[in-house]
Amino acid sequence: MEPLVIAGRSFNSRLMVGTGKYDSLEVMREALDASGAEIVTVAVRRVNLDAREASLLAYIDLDRYTLLPNTAGCHTAEEAVRTARLARAAGLSNWVKLEVIPDDGTLLPDPIATVEAAEVLVKEGFVVLPYTTDDHVVARRLLEVGCAAVMPYGSAIGTGRGLESVERIARIVDEVRGRVPVVVDAGIGAPSDAALALETGADAVLVNTAIARAGDPVAMARAMRLAVEAGYLARRAGRIPKSGVPSPSSPEAGVVGRS
Amino acid sequence: MEPLVIAGRSFNSRLMVGTGKYDSLEVMREALDASGAEIVTVAVRRVNLDAREASLLAYIDLDRYTLLPNTAGCHTAEEAVRTARLARAAGLSNWVKLEVIPDDGTLLPDPIATVEAAEVLVKEGFVVLPYTTDDHVVARRLLEVGCAAVMPYGSAIGTGRGLESVERIARIVDEVRGRVPVVVDAGIGAPSDAALALETGADAVLVNTAIARAGDPVAMARAMRLAVEAGYLARRAGRIPKSGVPSPSSPEAGVVGRS
Amino acid sequence: MEPLVIAGRSFNSRLMVGTGKYDSLEVMREALDASGAEIVTVAVRRVNLDAREASLLAYIDLDRYTLLPNTAGCHTAEEAVRTARLARAAGLSNWVKLEVIPDDGTLLPDPIATVEAAEVLVKEGFVVLPYTTDDHVVARRLLEVGCAAVMPYGSAIGTGRGLESVERIARIVDEVRGRVPVVVDAGIGAPSDAALALETGADAVLVNTAIARAGDPVAMARAMRLAVEAGYLARRAGRIPKSGVPSPSSPEAGVVGRS
Amino acid sequence: MEPLVIAGRSFNSRLMVGTGKYDSLEVMREALDASGAEIVTVAVRRVNLDAREASLLAYIDLDRYTLLPNTAGCHTAEEAVRTARLARAAGLSNWVKLEVIPDDGTLLPDPIATVEAAEVLVKEGFVVLPYTTDDHVVARRLLEVGCAAVMPYGSAIGTGRGLESVERIARIVDEVRGRVPVVVDAGIGAPSDAALALETGADAVLVNTAIARAGDPVAMARAMRLAVEAGYLARRAGRIPKSGVPSPSSPEAGVVGRS
C-alpha cells in the first residue's frame, strides 16, 4: 500500500481505531497491536488530563501511535471548539477529530455546526478531521474551510450496519478527488464493510465498536486489517462492473461433451 | 485458518478459482498463484481431452492444484451426467462441480434437475459439488442425495453483484450445519463480497469473473485471498450485531471539557 | 381494470385475501367487504367440514366470494394431496391453493415437493394454484405440469417484508408471459408492497396477515384495494426507468431570474 | 383523508405535481386533472412573466390550482432569494418552493445554502417550502428558521429510484412531529414509492417526472392519486411490523386432514 498522507504526515496503515468500549485496557492494547493501526482516536473527555499515568493513555504507546483526540460528547459547535482547545492546551495534540453530535439518540452529526466549528478550528491552527454525514455538498464545504480530511459515516455510530449508501460515499470520493483523504468513520460492522469502503474509493476507515465489542477483539482487529488491505488492492486492481446481464465463466468455444 | 475438508481431503485455502475469461493463459497462471487457491475449476467442454498439452491444462500445475471439472454449458440433467462421465473416463477426476443451467440468458441453475443429476452421479461414485440456488430446502435435498458440498450462488454468474440475499445464504448455513462445506459460487464481484460470504458462515467461495476480468487480475486475486482470510477470521471472532439503535463509542464516564 | 382470468373464470378484483389471524370473524367479514376481493382462501384444516354452520364458513358469503381452499400446515407432498382430496370430497372446491411447507420455522415452500404434488393434483382434475418460491425455473416446472397460476412469495409468510427480490418476481413474470396469472402470495406488509408487485407485472396479490393484523383491518383492506389498482394502472401506463443519472424537472429553456 | 394544512391553508389532495417535461401542455393539463392535485409547482424561470397568456400558465386553471413557484435552476442562496422575490413581484405568489441546487450533475440540494436562503425569505414574509436532503438535523434547522414545510428528497430528481432511505425519512417525520407537513419531493418513480412515503409518515408527495415521462401520463397521474390515498389510509390503519420471524396465516387450532 502507498502511504496515507494527512496534513503532510505519512502513515502505512489505512485502518484507524478507537479506544472506547473495550472490556479491559489490556484487551484494547492487544487489539491495537493486531490492527496494525498507527492512528488511534481517543475522546478528550475520557482522558484524565491531570493524572495521565493512571488513565487510558498509559496503555497507548505514544512512540508508536499517533493520538487523534476527538470531541465525542459535544452537542454544539461551541462545545466542540472548547474541547479541542482544551486538548491542545493540555498537550495532547493540535489534531482533532471533530464531532458535533446534537442527539444522543441518533448519534448523527450536525453538518452545519460541524462546518462552523471546523472553520473556527482551522483558523486557530488545528488540523481538523471532521466526522460528517455522507452528503457530498457538506464535504465540499468542509474542504473549503480547510479540513485535512473528510470522515463521512457509513451508518450511525455503533450500529454495525456498514455503508448505508455506497453511492453517497462514492459521490464524496468524486467530490474530494484526492485533495484530502476520505475516511469512512462509523457504522463499520465487519471486515466486508471495511473492504467495501476502500473499494468505493475511501482512503481509510476508522473502526471502534466492531473491534471492541467483537467476541474476540484481537482476532477481529486482525481481520479488519486484512480487509482494509484487500479493499485497497481491489480499488487499484479495478473491480468488474456490476451487471444485470449474466455472463458465462466458460466461453462456448471448443465445447466437448455436447455433441 | 483451519483446513477446509471436502470428501475427506484437506485444503488450506478457502478460495477456489475458475479458469475462464482470462485475457491470456499466462495471466491466468499468475492469478492462480496469487490467489493461493488449491482447487481450480475447469469446464469439461473447454478441455481438449485428446491433446491436453496444447490446452488450458498445460498451464495448471496438477501437482499443486486439485482440478475440479465442471459441467458448464449443460442445460439438462442428462447432459450434465454425460459430461461428468466423460471427464472421469478421460482421467480428469471423479470430482465434479455439477452445473445444470437451462437458460443461457439468466445462467441460473435448475434446482430440480440439479438434484436429479446429483443423485445419479453420487450413485456412480462421483464426488459431487453442485452449483445451486440460494434455497435452503433445495440444499437439504442435495445433502440427502449425498453431495459433498453445497454451492449456492450469491447472484447470477458473471454479474459481480455479490450476495443478493445474505439471509438466504445464512439459512443454507443453518440447514447444512457443517455436515459438508457451503461454498458461495457465482456473483462475487469484489473482496467485500467474498469476506461477507465467509462472515455469513460459508466455508469457502469460488471466484472466476471478478478475478479474470479485473483490471489487474493478479492483484485482484491477492485481494480476494486476503478478504477470504478476513471473513474467515471475523466469523470466528464473532461480529457485533447490526443494530437500529446507535451506541456511542465513548462512554460518558469521566467527561471533561463539558463542565 | 381488465378482469383477472384463472382457469377460465373471470374476476374483477386483483386482490385475494386470507381468513386467518383476525381478532374476530366479524372483523374478518368487514375487511373482506372493504377489500373488494372475490377470491378468499381458507385453510382446509380450519374448516369444520361436518358442522359448517358454526364455523368460519358461516361468515363468508359464498354467493359473493369464490372459496380457495389451501393446504396450509402440510409438510409433504403426500399430506397436501390428501388434504386437497379431502376438501373436494367434502364439497368445498376442486380449486386448491397448494402449499407444501416443510418447516414451521421458515414457512418457506419446498419447490420440489410442490411440483410433485401439483403434478398429481392436476392429473386428478384439480385447478391448482401453487404457493412457490421466487425461482423462475421452478415456476416453469409448475407451468409444465399444468398449474392454473403461479404464486411466488414476496418474502416469508407473515413477515410483512414485501418483495425481497423485485428482479426474481420480474423473472417469473417474463417466464410465464401471461399464460397463467402470477400472484404474489406472502410477505406483503403494506400497500406499497402490493402496488410494487403489480407494477412488477404480477397479475394479482394475496394478502392475509397485513390486513388481519393491522391496527384497523378494515381500513387496511381498503388501502390494499386502492394500492392494487394503482399498481395495475401504473404497469399499463409504463413507469419511468430507474436511473443513476439525475434529470432536471424543469428544462433550461426560457430561464428568467438568472440574467 | 383529513385536509393537508400548510401555512393555514387547507388542501384535500396530498399529491402535489410539477409541470416540467410533458410532451405537450395539453397532456400536462389532463394529467393535472387526473392527479387530483391542488398544488402545482412551476419553475419561475420557465414562466414568461410578461406574456403570461402564451405560456405555461395559460394551461393551469388558477381558480382550481394553487401555484407553487419554485427556484429550480438556482445554484446559490443568492440566486434563489432573487428568484423568489422576482416571482412575488410579478404577482405569482408569496409561496416558494425553495431549491438551491449547486450541481447540475447530481441535482442534490445544498443543505447549508438552503437554510440560509430560507432564513432570508421567511424574514421577508415568504411562505417557504424548502427542497432538502433526507438529513433530519437539517430539517430541524429549516423548522427553526420558520419554514412552512420540509421537503426531503426520496432520491435524486428525475431518477425514479424511490426512497433511498426509508429510515431517514422516518427520522425526519419523528423530528418534525407534525408541526409542519413533510412532503417527499424528488425520486418518486412509481405509485409504490408514493404509497411508501405516506406509509412512512410523510404528509404528502410531490411528483413530476414519474408522471410527465410515463408512457401514459394521465393514467399514471391517476395511479399516483390512488397510491397516495392508499399510503395515507395505511399509515392511519397501522401496518404490521416487519419481522424476521415468519408467522403462519392459519392457526393450528382445529386442524383437519392431518390425522
Tab-separated table of C-alpha atoms in Angstrom, chain B residues 102-103 106 108-115 132-135 137-138 153 168, chain C residues 98 100 109-116 118 130-147 149-153 168 171-172 175-176 179-180:
chain	number	residue	atom	x	y	z
B	102	PRO	CA	-31.193	-24.338	-18.591
B	103	ASP	CA	-31.045	-20.722	-19.776
B	106	THR	CA	-30.055	-15.902	-16.770
B	108	LEU	CA	-29.345	-19.614	-13.085
B	109	PRO	CA	-29.350	-23.273	-12.077
B	110	ASP	CA	-32.307	-25.619	-12.369
B	111	PRO	CA	-32.715	-26.835	-8.799
B	112	ILE	CA	-34.845	-29.840	-9.653
B	113	ALA	CA	-32.618	-31.114	-12.461
B	114	THR	CA	-29.584	-30.489	-10.292
B	115	VAL	CA	-30.932	-32.729	-7.543
B	132	THR	CA	-27.354	-24.433	-6.766
B	133	THR	CA	-29.744	-21.629	-5.894
B	134	ASP	CA	-29.825	-19.929	-2.508
B	135	ASP	CA	-32.852	-22.022	-1.474
B	137	VAL	CA	-34.836	-26.548	1.011
B	138	VAL	CA	-33.014	-27.414	-2.196
B	153	TYR	CA	-24.974	-18.630	-5.861
B	168	ARG	CA	-30.785	-16.983	2.307
C	98	LEU	CA	-51.286	-25.817	-2.889
C	100	VAL	CA	-46.133	-27.669	0.855
C	109	PRO	CA	-42.224	-23.783	0.395
C	110	ASP	CA	-40.495	-26.932	-0.794
C	111	PRO	CA	-40.220	-26.327	-4.526
C	112	ILE	CA	-39.562	-29.941	-5.455
C	113	ALA	CA	-42.396	-31.394	-3.388
C	114	THR	CA	-44.681	-28.651	-4.660
C	115	VAL	CA	-44.040	-29.611	-8.271
C	116	GLU	CA	-44.639	-33.271	-7.396
C	118	ALA	CA	-49.064	-30.232	-8.342
C	130	PRO	CA	-49.312	-23.395	-6.101
C	131	TYR	CA	-47.566	-21.290	-3.497
C	132	THR	CA	-43.935	-21.336	-4.572
C	133	THR	CA	-40.545	-19.674	-4.227
C	134	ASP	CA	-39.428	-16.753	-6.366
C	135	ASP	CA	-37.394	-19.091	-8.601
C	136	HIS	CA	-38.414	-18.777	-12.225
C	137	VAL	CA	-37.112	-22.226	-13.140
C	138	VAL	CA	-39.464	-23.732	-10.587
C	139	ALA	CA	-42.253	-21.571	-11.998
C	140	ARG	CA	-41.524	-23.075	-15.402
C	141	ARG	CA	-41.927	-26.556	-13.988
C	142	LEU	CA	-45.208	-25.642	-12.381
C	143	LEU	CA	-46.458	-24.399	-15.725
C	144	GLU	CA	-45.285	-27.566	-17.429
C	145	VAL	CA	-47.307	-29.764	-15.090
C	146	GLY	CA	-50.411	-27.710	-15.774
C	147	CYS	CA	-50.911	-25.324	-12.881
C	149	ALA	CA	-51.448	-19.899	-11.711
C	150	VAL	CA	-48.053	-19.378	-10.148
C	151	MET	CA	-47.963	-17.882	-6.667
C	152	PRO	CA	-44.436	-16.882	-5.694
C	153	TYR	CA	-43.698	-15.422	-2.311
C	168	ARG	CA	-36.861	-12.520	-9.235
C	171	ARG	CA	-38.104	-13.003	-13.982
C	172	ILE	CA	-41.129	-15.128	-13.170
C	175	GLU	CA	-41.061	-16.703	-17.765
C	176	VAL	CA	-44.804	-17.080	-17.519
C	179	ARG	CA	-50.055	-17.905	-19.951
C	180	VAL	CA	-51.393	-18.073	-16.395
